[in-house]
Amino acid sequence: MPGFELFGAEERKEVNDVLETGILMRYGFDAQRNGIWKAKELEQEITKTFGCEHAQVVSSGTAALTLAMAALGLGAGDEIIMPTFTFVASFEAVVSVGAIPVLVDIDETLTLNPKAVEEAITPRTKAVMPVHMCGSMAQLDELKAICDKHNLILLEDACQAIGATYKGKAVGTIGAAGTFSFDFVKIMTCAEGGAVLTSSHELYQKVDQFSDHGHDHLGKDRGADLHPYLGYNFRISELHAAVGLAQIRKLNTFVEIQKKNNRIIYDALKDVPGITFRVIPDPAGDTGSFLSFFLPTEDMARTAAAELAAAGIGGNFYWFDNNWHYLRKWQHLQNGAFMNRLPEEQRKQVMHYANMAYPASDAIMSRCISSSVSLLWTEEQAKERGEKIAGILRNVIEKSVVNI
Ligand SMILES: *Cc1c(COP(=O)(O)O)cnc(C)c1O
C-alpha cells in the first residue's frame, strides 16, 4: 500500500502552492489564499475519480469512519456487524459513537462471510460494515442483498482498497457511505487523512458539518456560520490535502504497477504444491497491493513466515500473530482496556463479542500470509523475490509432509 514510495516533485509543487500563501487551513481567509483550495480540489478529484456525488476529506480514516457512522444515525446500543480481520480503527470508531461492534467470521475472501453476517443479525442490528482488506474487496452483491432484505445500512470500510473496483464500480461508492484512509502506508497518502464518500447530499452535509464543530459552511463569514449540530474537529489541513492531490493524480499509475508486480509474484507461487490463494470476488478490480495466500496448516504458515523473515525477505505479514489486524491478539479490547469509561450496558455488549470464539476465522487466518507489493521493484527484482518466496514455501511444505 505504498503511495509514499513515489513521493516526488508533484507533491512538493502542490505543498509549495500552500506554503506560498501561508493559508494552511481549509476554510475561510478567502482574500489571502489566492484561489488555492487544496482540500476542496481533492474532494472534486475524489468524486471524479471514483464516481460518487460527494466526498468529504478529513483528518484520518478513523475520523472518516466515526463521521460516517454518526451521520448515518448510528449510535447508542446499535449493533454494527464487522469482520474479525480488520484494522483496530474500525472497532474503535464503532465504540466511539456508542455502538456495539459485532464481530463475525471471515471466509477465504479475507472479509465478511455473508452467511455468518446473516446469522449474526438481531433486532438491534443497524449496519453491516465490510472491510475491504489488503487492497481487495468483499462479496458486495451478497452483502448488499442481505442489507436490503433486513433493512440495514451498508457502510464500506475501503481504507485499504483505494482504487479497487467491484463489477466496474469503485469500492467505497457501493454502500450508503464508504471511507478511505490516506495515512502514510495506504495506497495513496496525505501523510494523514481520510475521506467519506457518498451519493446522498443529506449525509454529505452532516459529515461536512460534524467534521468542523457543526459549522453549516453556508455563509461567507465563518464567524457567522450557524451550527445545526454539535460536532468535533476532524478537519484536514491544506498541507495534507495538497499531498493527496498530487497522489490521486498518480493513483492509476500506482495501481497499474501494483497489479503488474503482484502478477509476477503470483506466477512464481502458483505452482507451489499446497499453496492456495485468497478468493477475490472480482479479480479485475483487485488493486494488487498484496498477494495473500494460504499454506496447508498453521504450523507451516508460521514456519514459512519465520523463514521468510530470516532470509531477509520483508513485507510478508502473518496476521494471525499480529496485534493490530486480527481479533485473536486484540488483548486491549478483550480486556476492556478503554481509556474513557463506557456506559455499562455498552461495555458489557462490546466485551461479549470481543471474547467470543471464532474457530472458522482462526482456521483461515492461521494459514494465511499476505505478501506486500512494492512500486519500486524492477521486473528483475520482482521475479527474484517471487522465486525466493516460492523456494522457501516449497521447502517448508516438503519438510512438513516428510515429517507427517
Ligand atoms: C488504516 C485503516 C483505517 C484507519 O485509517 P487511519 O487514517 O490510519 O486513521 C481504518 N480501517 C482500515 C481497514 C485501515 O486499514
XYZ file of N, CA, C and O and ligand atoms in Angstrom, residues 60-63 65 86-87 89-90 131 133 157 159-160 181-183 186 192-193 325, ligand 1:
99
model
N -8.352 11.796 9.111
C -7.858 10.408 9.111
C -8.962 9.462 8.648
O -10.137 9.858 8.563
N -8.591 8.226 8.400
C -9.588 7.209 8.084
C -10.455 6.900 9.298
O -11.651 6.627 9.164
N -9.842 6.927 10.473
C -10.599 6.684 11.703
C -11.669 7.763 11.874
O -12.825 7.469 12.219
N -11.277 9.018 11.611
C -12.234 10.132 11.680
C -13.338 9.924 10.649
O -14.531 10.137 10.941
N -14.535 7.160 9.421
C -15.461 6.118 9.881
C -16.383 6.660 10.965
O -17.601 6.426 10.947
N -9.538 -7.032 10.512
C -9.652 -5.639 10.094
C -8.507 -4.895 10.752
O -7.585 -5.505 11.294
N -8.555 -3.589 10.697
C -7.588 -2.795 11.436
C -8.334 -2.248 12.658
O -9.530 -1.980 12.577
N -8.868 0.436 13.926
C -9.642 1.673 13.742
C -11.125 1.383 13.535
O -11.976 2.166 13.966
N -11.432 0.270 12.866
C -12.838 0.004 12.549
C -13.659 -0.175 13.828
O -14.741 0.376 13.953
N -15.016 -4.764 5.477
C -13.724 -4.075 5.410
C -12.964 -4.682 4.233
O -12.665 -5.876 4.244
N -10.137 -5.596 2.896
C -8.772 -5.712 3.409
C -7.746 -5.934 2.306
O -8.011 -6.580 1.292
N -15.851 0.051 4.751
C -14.520 0.500 5.162
C -13.576 0.127 4.021
O -13.120 -1.012 3.921
N -10.733 1.705 3.462
C -9.486 2.418 3.783
C -8.258 1.783 3.137
O -7.317 2.464 2.786
N -8.286 0.442 2.988
C -7.123 -0.263 2.430
C -7.298 -0.608 0.961
O -6.490 -1.350 0.409
N -8.751 5.822 3.815
C -7.691 6.371 4.665
C -6.540 6.791 3.779
O -6.165 6.064 2.849
N -5.987 7.961 4.080
C -4.790 8.426 3.376
C -3.622 8.502 4.348
O -2.799 9.399 4.264
N -3.574 7.573 5.312
C -2.422 7.601 6.221
C -1.184 7.178 5.448
O -1.245 6.855 4.259
N -1.003 3.832 3.171
C -2.117 3.411 2.329
C -1.793 3.579 0.839
O -0.768 4.148 0.477
N -1.356 12.114 6.681
C -2.509 11.713 7.490
C -3.739 12.274 6.800
O -3.722 13.426 6.369
N -4.789 11.488 6.735
C -6.013 11.996 6.118
C -6.976 10.863 5.843
O -6.645 9.686 6.015
N -4.347 -6.348 13.579
C -5.264 -6.648 12.477
C -6.205 -7.818 12.705
O -7.177 -7.959 11.982
C -5.831 2.443 8.005
C -7.166 1.927 8.250
C -8.145 2.657 8.927
C -7.882 3.944 9.624
O -7.213 4.897 8.944
P -6.281 5.985 9.634
O -6.184 7.005 8.546
O -4.959 5.338 9.935
O -6.980 6.501 10.832
C -9.411 2.112 9.048
N -9.707 0.907 8.553
C -8.792 0.161 7.919
C -9.189 -1.169 7.379
C -7.488 0.628 7.763
O -6.587 -0.136 7.163
